[in-house]
Amino acid sequence: MDVKLVLFREETEIAIDLIKKFWKEHSNAILNSEEAMADLNQWTKEGHRFYLINNHDRSIGFVHLGSRGCETDWLEDIFILPEYQGKGIGTYTIQLIEDIVKEYSDSLYIEAAARNDKAIRLYHKMGYDCLNTITVRKDFHPDKYEVISQEKIMDMEFEVKKYSD
């Protein structure tokens, strides 16, 4: 597989374009260039690493690693253009990230929105099977959400929801 991670240096225009596409795919948000640049500045400051995912010398996505203290590293964000998804590139990219992080840390943490079944299944298949933290949310306007599944954790019922279309 001709996939390489390129540590961000000065590929600002490419990164901004990918960040805008990430937010559009991730939460249907439309960012302007200034907002995308603010993310890029945050994701490249001290304690963060931002890699472009290149396939055949074309940038098709990115990985954002963050440190939340000590030697703990988090795969904060991963994005691959939709036309390149489902081809094993995400799996291979995470393996490349794992190889990097193994050099200086004992663990790699990944968070995913509970509604992102596809990502959770991929992470679990790759061996991410230890629950670390659980984020819970109280919705003040439940009529704005659709329940897509119900899950039981520690004998308690939880709902996985998405915005109603």
Short mmCIF file of N, CA and C in Angstrom, two decimals:
data_model
loop_
_atom_site.label_atom_id
_atom_site.label_comp_id
_atom_site.label_asym_id
_atom_site.label_seq_id
_atom_site.Cartn_x
_atom_site.Cartn_y
_atom_site.Cartn_z
N MET A 1 0.86 -1.18 0.00
CA MET A 1 0.00 0.00 0.00
C MET A 1 0.90 1.24 0.00
N ASP A 2 0.66 2.12 -0.92
CA ASP A 2 1.48 3.34 -1.04
C ASP A 2 0.87 4.47 -0.20
N VAL A 3 0.88 4.28 1.11
CA VAL A 3 0.36 5.29 2.04
C VAL A 3 1.50 5.70 2.95
N LYS A 4 1.67 7.01 3.09
CA LYS A 4 2.72 7.55 3.94
C LYS A 4 2.14 8.65 4.81
N LEU A 5 2.70 8.78 6.01
CA LEU A 5 2.36 9.90 6.88
C LEU A 5 3.44 10.95 6.73
N VAL A 6 3.01 12.18 6.52
CA VAL A 6 3.93 13.30 6.35
C VAL A 6 3.65 14.30 7.46
N LEU A 7 4.62 14.48 8.35
CA LEU A 7 4.45 15.45 9.43
C LEU A 7 4.26 16.84 8.84
N PHE A 8 3.23 17.53 9.27
CA PHE A 8 2.90 18.85 8.73
C PHE A 8 4.06 19.81 8.92
N ARG A 9 4.39 20.53 7.88
CA ARG A 9 5.41 21.58 7.92
C ARG A 9 4.81 22.90 7.43
N GLU A 10 4.54 22.96 6.15
CA GLU A 10 4.04 24.21 5.57
C GLU A 10 2.98 23.98 4.49
N GLU A 11 2.29 22.85 4.58
CA GLU A 11 1.28 22.51 3.58
C GLU A 11 -0.07 23.09 3.99
N THR A 12 -0.09 24.37 4.30
CA THR A 12 -1.25 25.02 4.91
C THR A 12 -2.50 24.92 4.04
N GLU A 13 -2.38 25.22 2.78
CA GLU A 13 -3.56 25.22 1.90
C GLU A 13 -4.20 23.83 1.82
N ILE A 14 -3.37 22.81 1.72
CA ILE A 14 -3.87 21.43 1.66
C ILE A 14 -4.55 21.08 2.99
N ALA A 15 -3.91 21.41 4.10
CA ALA A 15 -4.45 21.09 5.42
C ALA A 15 -5.79 21.78 5.65
N ILE A 16 -5.88 23.05 5.30
CA ILE A 16 -7.13 23.79 5.49
C ILE A 16 -8.26 23.17 4.67
N ASP A 17 -7.97 22.80 3.44
CA ASP A 17 -8.98 22.16 2.60
C ASP A 17 -9.46 20.85 3.23
N LEU A 18 -8.54 20.04 3.74
CA LEU A 18 -8.91 18.77 4.36
C LEU A 18 -9.69 18.99 5.66
N ILE A 19 -9.31 19.98 6.45
CA ILE A 19 -10.01 20.27 7.70
C ILE A 19 -11.45 20.70 7.41
N LYS A 20 -11.65 21.51 6.39
CA LYS A 20 -13.01 21.90 6.01
C LYS A 20 -13.84 20.68 5.62
N LYS A 21 -13.25 19.76 4.86
CA LYS A 21 -13.96 18.55 4.43
C LYS A 21 -14.23 17.64 5.63
N PHE A 22 -13.29 17.58 6.56
CA PHE A 22 -13.48 16.79 7.78
C PHE A 22 -14.71 17.25 8.55
N TRP A 23 -14.81 18.55 8.80
CA TRP A 23 -15.95 19.05 9.57
C TRP A 23 -17.27 18.88 8.81
N LYS A 24 -17.23 19.00 7.51
CA LYS A 24 -18.44 18.79 6.70
C LYS A 24 -18.90 17.34 6.84
N GLU A 25 -17.98 16.39 6.73
CA GLU A 25 -18.32 14.97 6.85
C GLU A 25 -18.67 14.58 8.28
N HIS A 26 -17.93 15.15 9.24
CA HIS A 26 -18.05 14.76 10.65
C HIS A 26 -19.33 15.29 11.29
N SER A 27 -19.68 16.54 11.03
CA SER A 27 -20.84 17.12 11.70
C SER A 27 -21.66 18.04 10.81
N ASN A 28 -21.45 17.93 9.50
CA ASN A 28 -22.17 18.74 8.52
C ASN A 28 -21.97 20.23 8.75
N ALA A 29 -20.83 20.59 9.31
CA ALA A 29 -20.51 22.00 9.56
C ALA A 29 -19.72 22.57 8.39
N ILE A 30 -20.04 23.81 8.05
CA ILE A 30 -19.34 24.52 6.99
C ILE A 30 -18.40 25.52 7.65
N LEU A 31 -17.10 25.28 7.53
CA LEU A 31 -16.10 26.19 8.09
C LEU A 31 -15.57 27.10 7.01
N ASN A 32 -15.25 28.33 7.39
CA ASN A 32 -14.52 29.19 6.46
C ASN A 32 -13.03 28.96 6.69
N SER A 33 -12.21 29.57 5.87
CA SER A 33 -10.76 29.35 5.95
C SER A 33 -10.17 29.79 7.27
N GLU A 34 -10.69 30.86 7.83
CA GLU A 34 -10.18 31.34 9.13
C GLU A 34 -10.46 30.33 10.24
N GLU A 35 -11.65 29.75 10.23
CA GLU A 35 -11.99 28.75 11.24
C GLU A 35 -11.14 27.49 11.08
N ALA A 36 -10.94 27.07 9.84
CA ALA A 36 -10.10 25.90 9.59
C ALA A 36 -8.65 26.19 10.00
N MET A 37 -8.20 27.41 9.76
CA MET A 37 -6.84 27.80 10.16
C MET A 37 -6.70 27.78 11.68
N ALA A 38 -7.74 28.17 12.39
CA ALA A 38 -7.71 28.14 13.86
C ALA A 38 -7.53 26.69 14.34
N ASP A 39 -8.25 25.76 13.71
CA ASP A 39 -8.05 24.34 14.05
C ASP A 39 -6.63 23.90 13.75
N LEU A 40 -6.14 24.24 12.58
CA LEU A 40 -4.78 23.86 12.20
C LEU A 40 -3.77 24.41 13.20
N ASN A 41 -3.93 25.66 13.60
CA ASN A 41 -3.01 26.25 14.59
C ASN A 41 -3.07 25.49 15.91
N GLN A 42 -4.27 25.12 16.33
CA GLN A 42 -4.45 24.37 17.58
C GLN A 42 -3.82 22.98 17.45
N TRP A 43 -4.03 22.33 16.32
CA TRP A 43 -3.60 20.96 16.12
C TRP A 43 -2.11 20.83 15.81
N THR A 44 -1.41 21.95 15.64
CA THR A 44 0.03 21.90 15.37
C THR A 44 0.85 22.57 16.46
N LYS A 45 0.20 23.00 17.53
CA LYS A 45 0.96 23.64 18.60
C LYS A 45 1.65 22.58 19.46
N GLU A 46 2.43 23.02 20.43
CA GLU A 46 3.17 22.10 21.29
C GLU A 46 2.22 21.10 21.95
N GLY A 47 2.64 19.84 21.98
CA GLY A 47 1.81 18.78 22.54
C GLY A 47 0.92 18.12 21.52
N HIS A 48 1.01 18.53 20.26
CA HIS A 48 0.20 17.98 19.18
C HIS A 48 1.10 17.60 18.01
N ARG A 49 0.65 16.67 17.23
CA ARG A 49 1.30 16.33 15.95
C ARG A 49 0.20 16.20 14.91
N PHE A 50 0.45 16.76 13.76
CA PHE A 50 -0.52 16.74 12.67
C PHE A 50 0.18 16.15 11.45
N TYR A 51 -0.35 15.03 10.96
CA TYR A 51 0.23 14.35 9.81
C TYR A 51 -0.76 14.40 8.64
N LEU A 52 -0.24 14.61 7.47
CA LEU A 52 -1.03 14.43 6.26
C LEU A 52 -0.91 12.97 5.85
N ILE A 53 -2.01 12.40 5.40
CA ILE A 53 -2.00 11.03 4.89
C ILE A 53 -1.86 11.15 3.38
N ASN A 54 -0.77 10.64 2.85
CA ASN A 54 -0.53 10.71 1.41
C ASN A 54 -0.67 9.33 0.79
N ASN A 55 -1.34 9.30 -0.34
CA ASN A 55 -1.50 8.08 -1.13
C ASN A 55 -1.06 8.43 -2.53
N HIS A 56 -0.03 7.75 -3.00
CA HIS A 56 0.54 8.05 -4.32
C HIS A 56 0.84 9.55 -4.45
N ASP A 57 1.46 10.11 -3.42
CA ASP A 57 1.90 11.52 -3.38
C ASP A 57 0.74 12.52 -3.43
N ARG A 58 -0.48 12.09 -3.12
CA ARG A 58 -1.62 13.00 -3.03
C ARG A 58 -2.13 12.97 -1.59
N SER A 59 -2.36 14.13 -1.00
CA SER A 59 -2.88 14.21 0.36
C SER A 59 -4.37 13.87 0.34
N ILE A 60 -4.72 12.78 1.05
CA ILE A 60 -6.10 12.28 1.03
C ILE A 60 -6.74 12.32 2.42
N GLY A 61 -6.02 12.86 3.39
CA GLY A 61 -6.56 12.92 4.73
C GLY A 61 -5.52 13.39 5.72
N PHE A 62 -5.87 13.26 7.00
CA PHE A 62 -4.93 13.68 8.04
C PHE A 62 -5.16 12.89 9.32
N VAL A 63 -4.15 12.95 10.18
CA VAL A 63 -4.22 12.40 11.53
C VAL A 63 -3.75 13.49 12.48
N HIS A 64 -4.51 13.68 13.54
CA HIS A 64 -4.15 14.65 14.59
C HIS A 64 -3.93 13.88 15.88
N LEU A 65 -2.70 13.90 16.38
CA LEU A 65 -2.37 13.31 17.68
C LEU A 65 -2.27 14.42 18.70
N GLY A 66 -2.73 14.14 19.90
CA GLY A 66 -2.61 15.11 20.99
C GLY A 66 -2.15 14.43 22.25
N SER A 67 -1.47 15.18 23.07
CA SER A 67 -1.04 14.69 24.37
C SER A 67 -1.90 15.34 25.43
N ARG A 68 -2.45 14.54 26.30
CA ARG A 68 -3.29 15.06 27.38
C ARG A 68 -2.55 14.93 28.71
N GLY A 69 -1.24 15.08 28.64
CA GLY A 69 -0.41 15.01 29.84
C GLY A 69 0.41 13.74 29.86
N CYS A 70 1.55 13.81 30.48
CA CYS A 70 2.48 12.69 30.63
C CYS A 70 2.80 12.09 29.27
N GLU A 71 2.92 10.77 29.25
CA GLU A 71 3.25 10.06 28.02
C GLU A 71 2.01 9.51 27.32
N THR A 72 0.85 10.00 27.69
CA THR A 72 -0.40 9.51 27.12
C THR A 72 -0.65 10.18 25.77
N ASP A 73 -0.90 9.40 24.77
CA ASP A 73 -1.18 9.98 23.46
C ASP A 73 -2.55 9.55 22.98
N TRP A 74 -3.21 10.48 22.36
CA TRP A 74 -4.56 10.30 21.87
C TRP A 74 -4.61 10.52 20.38
N LEU A 75 -5.24 9.61 19.68
CA LEU A 75 -5.55 9.84 18.29
C LEU A 75 -6.81 10.69 18.32
N GLU A 76 -6.60 12.00 18.25
CA GLU A 76 -7.71 12.96 18.41
C GLU A 76 -8.64 12.96 17.21
N ASP A 77 -8.06 12.96 16.03
CA ASP A 77 -8.85 13.03 14.80
C ASP A 77 -8.14 12.26 13.71
N ILE A 78 -8.92 11.54 12.94
CA ILE A 78 -8.42 10.91 11.72
C ILE A 78 -9.47 11.15 10.65
N PHE A 79 -9.02 11.53 9.48
CA PHE A 79 -9.95 11.80 8.39
C PHE A 79 -9.33 11.32 7.09
N ILE A 80 -10.13 10.60 6.33
CA ILE A 80 -9.76 10.16 4.99
C ILE A 80 -10.89 10.57 4.06
N LEU A 81 -10.56 11.18 2.95
CA LEU A 81 -11.58 11.59 1.99
C LEU A 81 -12.51 10.41 1.70
N PRO A 82 -13.80 10.67 1.60
CA PRO A 82 -14.78 9.58 1.42
C PRO A 82 -14.47 8.64 0.27
N GLU A 83 -13.95 9.16 -0.82
CA GLU A 83 -13.69 8.29 -1.97
C GLU A 83 -12.53 7.31 -1.73
N TYR A 84 -11.77 7.51 -0.64
CA TYR A 84 -10.67 6.61 -0.30
C TYR A 84 -11.01 5.72 0.89
N GLN A 85 -12.18 5.87 1.46
CA GLN A 85 -12.58 5.05 2.61
C GLN A 85 -12.98 3.66 2.14
N GLY A 86 -12.88 2.70 3.06
CA GLY A 86 -13.26 1.33 2.75
C GLY A 86 -12.23 0.57 1.94
N LYS A 87 -11.01 1.09 1.86
CA LYS A 87 -9.95 0.46 1.07
C LYS A 87 -8.77 0.00 1.94
N GLY A 88 -8.95 0.05 3.28
CA GLY A 88 -7.88 -0.37 4.18
C GLY A 88 -6.90 0.74 4.55
N ILE A 89 -7.11 1.92 4.01
CA ILE A 89 -6.18 3.03 4.26
C ILE A 89 -6.25 3.48 5.72
N GLY A 90 -7.45 3.52 6.30
CA GLY A 90 -7.59 3.91 7.70
C GLY A 90 -6.89 2.94 8.62
N THR A 91 -7.10 1.65 8.39
CA THR A 91 -6.43 0.62 9.19
C THR A 91 -4.92 0.76 9.08
N TYR A 92 -4.43 0.88 7.87
CA TYR A 92 -2.99 1.01 7.66
C TYR A 92 -2.44 2.27 8.31
N THR A 93 -3.18 3.37 8.21
CA THR A 93 -2.76 4.63 8.82
C THR A 93 -2.66 4.49 10.34
N ILE A 94 -3.65 3.86 10.95
CA ILE A 94 -3.61 3.68 12.40
C ILE A 94 -2.42 2.80 12.79
N GLN A 95 -2.11 1.78 11.99
CA GLN A 95 -0.93 0.95 12.27
C GLN A 95 0.35 1.78 12.20
N LEU A 96 0.42 2.70 11.24
CA LEU A 96 1.59 3.59 11.15
C LEU A 96 1.69 4.48 12.38
N ILE A 97 0.56 5.01 12.82
CA ILE A 97 0.53 5.85 14.02
C ILE A 97 0.94 5.03 15.24
N GLU A 98 0.44 3.82 15.36
CA GLU A 98 0.81 2.96 16.47
C GLU A 98 2.32 2.75 16.51
N ASP A 99 2.94 2.53 15.36
CA ASP A 99 4.39 2.34 15.31
C ASP A 99 5.14 3.57 15.81
N ILE A 100 4.62 4.74 15.50
CA ILE A 100 5.24 5.99 15.97
C ILE A 100 5.08 6.11 17.48
N VAL A 101 3.86 5.93 17.97
CA VAL A 101 3.56 6.14 19.39
C VAL A 101 4.24 5.09 20.27
N LYS A 102 4.38 3.86 19.78
CA LYS A 102 5.04 2.79 20.55
C LYS A 102 6.46 3.18 20.96
N GLU A 103 7.07 4.07 20.21
CA GLU A 103 8.45 4.47 20.49
C GLU A 103 8.57 5.26 21.79
N TYR A 104 7.50 5.88 22.25
CA TYR A 104 7.60 6.72 23.44
C TYR A 104 6.42 6.59 24.42
N SER A 105 5.46 5.73 24.14
CA SER A 105 4.30 5.61 25.02
C SER A 105 3.85 4.16 25.11
N ASP A 106 3.18 3.83 26.21
CA ASP A 106 2.69 2.47 26.42
C ASP A 106 1.31 2.23 25.82
N SER A 107 0.59 3.28 25.49
CA SER A 107 -0.79 3.13 25.02
C SER A 107 -1.13 4.21 24.00
N LEU A 108 -2.13 3.90 23.19
CA LEU A 108 -2.72 4.89 22.30
C LEU A 108 -4.22 4.86 22.57
N TYR A 109 -4.79 6.01 22.80
CA TYR A 109 -6.20 6.15 23.10
C TYR A 109 -6.92 6.74 21.90
N ILE A 110 -8.13 6.23 21.66
CA ILE A 110 -8.96 6.74 20.58
C ILE A 110 -10.37 6.96 21.13
N GLU A 111 -10.96 8.09 20.80
CA GLU A 111 -12.36 8.34 21.12
C GLU A 111 -13.16 8.33 19.82
N ALA A 112 -14.40 7.92 19.94
CA ALA A 112 -15.30 7.97 18.79
C ALA A 112 -16.69 8.31 19.29
N ALA A 113 -17.42 9.06 18.51
CA ALA A 113 -18.82 9.33 18.84
C ALA A 113 -19.56 8.00 18.85
N ALA A 114 -20.42 7.80 19.84
CA ALA A 114 -21.14 6.54 19.97
C ALA A 114 -21.93 6.21 18.71
N ARG A 115 -22.36 7.21 17.99
CA ARG A 115 -23.14 6.98 16.77
C ARG A 115 -22.25 6.56 15.59
N ASN A 116 -20.92 6.64 15.76
CA ASN A 116 -20.00 6.32 14.67
C ASN A 116 -19.66 4.83 14.72
N ASP A 117 -20.66 4.03 14.44
CA ASP A 117 -20.55 2.57 14.51
C ASP A 117 -19.40 2.05 13.65
N LYS A 118 -19.23 2.61 12.47
CA LYS A 118 -18.20 2.15 11.54
C LYS A 118 -16.80 2.31 12.16
N ALA A 119 -16.54 3.46 12.77
CA ALA A 119 -15.23 3.69 13.39
C ALA A 119 -15.03 2.79 14.60
N ILE A 120 -16.05 2.67 15.43
CA ILE A 120 -15.93 1.84 16.64
C ILE A 120 -15.64 0.39 16.26
N ARG A 121 -16.31 -0.11 15.24
CA ARG A 121 -16.07 -1.48 14.81
C ARG A 121 -14.64 -1.65 14.27
N LEU A 122 -14.15 -0.66 13.53
CA LEU A 122 -12.77 -0.72 13.04
C LEU A 122 -11.78 -0.73 14.21
N TYR A 123 -11.97 0.18 15.16
CA TYR A 123 -11.04 0.26 16.29
C TYR A 123 -11.06 -1.04 17.09
N HIS A 124 -12.24 -1.58 17.33
CA HIS A 124 -12.34 -2.83 18.09
C HIS A 124 -11.63 -3.96 17.34
N LYS A 125 -11.84 -4.05 16.04
CA LYS A 125 -11.19 -5.07 15.21
C LYS A 125 -9.67 -4.96 15.30
N MET A 126 -9.18 -3.73 15.49
CA MET A 126 -7.73 -3.50 15.57
C MET A 126 -7.18 -3.70 16.98
N GLY A 127 -8.04 -4.12 17.92
CA GLY A 127 -7.55 -4.42 19.26
C GLY A 127 -7.84 -3.36 20.31
N TYR A 128 -8.57 -2.34 19.97
CA TYR A 128 -8.95 -1.31 20.94
C TYR A 128 -10.20 -1.81 21.68
N ASP A 129 -9.95 -2.56 22.77
CA ASP A 129 -11.05 -3.22 23.46
C ASP A 129 -11.10 -2.90 24.95
N CYS A 130 -10.32 -1.95 25.40
CA CYS A 130 -10.30 -1.56 26.81
C CYS A 130 -11.02 -0.22 26.97
N LEU A 131 -12.15 -0.22 27.70
CA LEU A 131 -12.85 1.04 27.96
C LEU A 131 -12.00 1.88 28.90
N ASN A 132 -11.80 3.13 28.56
CA ASN A 132 -10.98 4.02 29.37
C ASN A 132 -11.84 5.08 30.04
N THR A 133 -12.60 5.79 29.27
CA THR A 133 -13.51 6.79 29.82
C THR A 133 -14.85 6.65 29.10
N ILE A 134 -15.89 7.10 29.75
CA ILE A 134 -17.21 7.11 29.15
C ILE A 134 -17.73 8.53 29.25
N THR A 135 -18.15 9.08 28.15
CA THR A 135 -18.74 10.41 28.13
C THR A 135 -20.26 10.23 28.02
N VAL A 136 -20.96 10.87 28.91
CA VAL A 136 -22.41 10.82 28.84
C VAL A 136 -22.95 12.23 28.62
N ARG A 137 -24.14 12.31 28.05
CA ARG A 137 -24.72 13.59 27.68
C ARG A 137 -26.18 13.61 28.08
N LYS A 138 -26.65 14.76 28.51
CA LYS A 138 -28.07 14.96 28.78
C LYS A 138 -28.60 15.90 27.71
N ASP A 139 -29.62 15.44 26.97
CA ASP A 139 -30.21 16.25 25.92
C ASP A 139 -31.39 17.03 26.48
N PHE A 140 -31.36 18.33 26.32
CA PHE A 140 -32.42 19.19 26.83
C PHE A 140 -33.61 19.27 25.88
N HIS A 141 -33.40 18.87 24.64
CA HIS A 141 -34.47 18.85 23.64
C HIS A 141 -34.48 17.48 22.96
N PRO A 142 -34.95 16.46 23.67
CA PRO A 142 -34.88 15.09 23.13
C PRO A 142 -35.61 14.91 21.82
N ASP A 143 -36.56 15.77 21.53
CA ASP A 143 -37.30 15.65 20.27
C ASP A 143 -36.44 15.95 19.05
N LYS A 144 -35.26 16.52 19.26
CA LYS A 144 -34.36 16.83 18.15
C LYS A 144 -33.46 15.66 17.78
N TYR A 145 -33.60 14.54 18.51
CA TYR A 145 -32.71 13.40 18.31
C TYR A 145 -33.48 12.14 17.98
N GLU A 146 -32.82 11.26 17.27
CA GLU A 146 -33.35 9.95 16.93
C GLU A 146 -32.48 8.91 17.63
N VAL A 147 -33.11 7.98 18.34
CA VAL A 147 -32.37 6.91 19.00
C VAL A 147 -32.02 5.87 17.95
N ILE A 148 -30.72 5.58 17.81
CA ILE A 148 -30.30 4.59 16.81
C ILE A 148 -29.93 3.25 17.43
N SER A 149 -29.65 3.26 18.75
CA SER A 149 -29.45 1.98 19.45
C SER A 149 -29.51 2.21 20.95
N GLN A 150 -29.70 1.13 21.66
CA GLN A 150 -29.66 1.16 23.12
C GLN A 150 -28.57 0.21 23.56
N GLU A 151 -27.74 0.65 24.48
CA GLU A 151 -26.59 -0.12 24.94
C GLU A 151 -26.64 -0.26 26.45
N LYS A 152 -26.09 -1.35 26.93
CA LYS A 152 -26.04 -1.59 28.37
C LYS A 152 -24.57 -1.63 28.80
N ILE A 153 -24.23 -0.77 29.74
CA ILE A 153 -22.88 -0.74 30.30
C ILE A 153 -23.03 -0.76 31.81
N MET A 154 -22.37 -1.70 32.45
CA MET A 154 -22.41 -1.84 33.91
C MET A 154 -23.85 -1.85 34.42
N ASP A 155 -24.70 -2.65 33.78
CA ASP A 155 -26.10 -2.82 34.18
C ASP A 155 -26.93 -1.56 34.09
N MET A 156 -26.50 -0.59 33.28
CA MET A 156 -27.27 0.64 33.07
C MET A 156 -27.57 0.77 31.58
N GLU A 157 -28.75 1.28 31.29
CA GLU A 157 -29.17 1.48 29.90
C GLU A 157 -28.78 2.87 29.41
N PHE A 158 -28.24 2.92 28.21
CA PHE A 158 -27.88 4.18 27.57
C PHE A 158 -28.42 4.17 26.14
N GLU A 159 -28.68 5.34 25.63
CA GLU A 159 -29.14 5.48 24.24
C GLU A 159 -28.05 6.14 23.41
N VAL A 160 -27.89 5.63 22.21
CA VAL A 160 -27.02 6.26 21.23
C VAL A 160 -27.96 7.03 20.30
N LYS A 161 -27.69 8.32 20.14
CA LYS A 161 -28.60 9.18 19.39
C LYS A 161 -27.86 9.95 18.30
N LYS A 162 -28.62 10.37 17.32
CA LYS A 162 -28.11 11.29 16.32
C LYS A 162 -29.17 12.35 16.10
N TYR A 163 -28.74 13.48 15.55
CA TYR A 163 -29.71 14.52 15.23
C TYR A 163 -30.73 13.99 14.23
N SER A 164 -31.98 14.31 14.46
CA SER A 164 -33.02 13.93 13.50
C SER A 164 -32.88 14.78 12.25
N ASP A 165 -33.06 14.16 11.13
CA ASP A 165 -32.93 14.89 9.85
C ASP A 165 -34.17 15.66 9.51
#
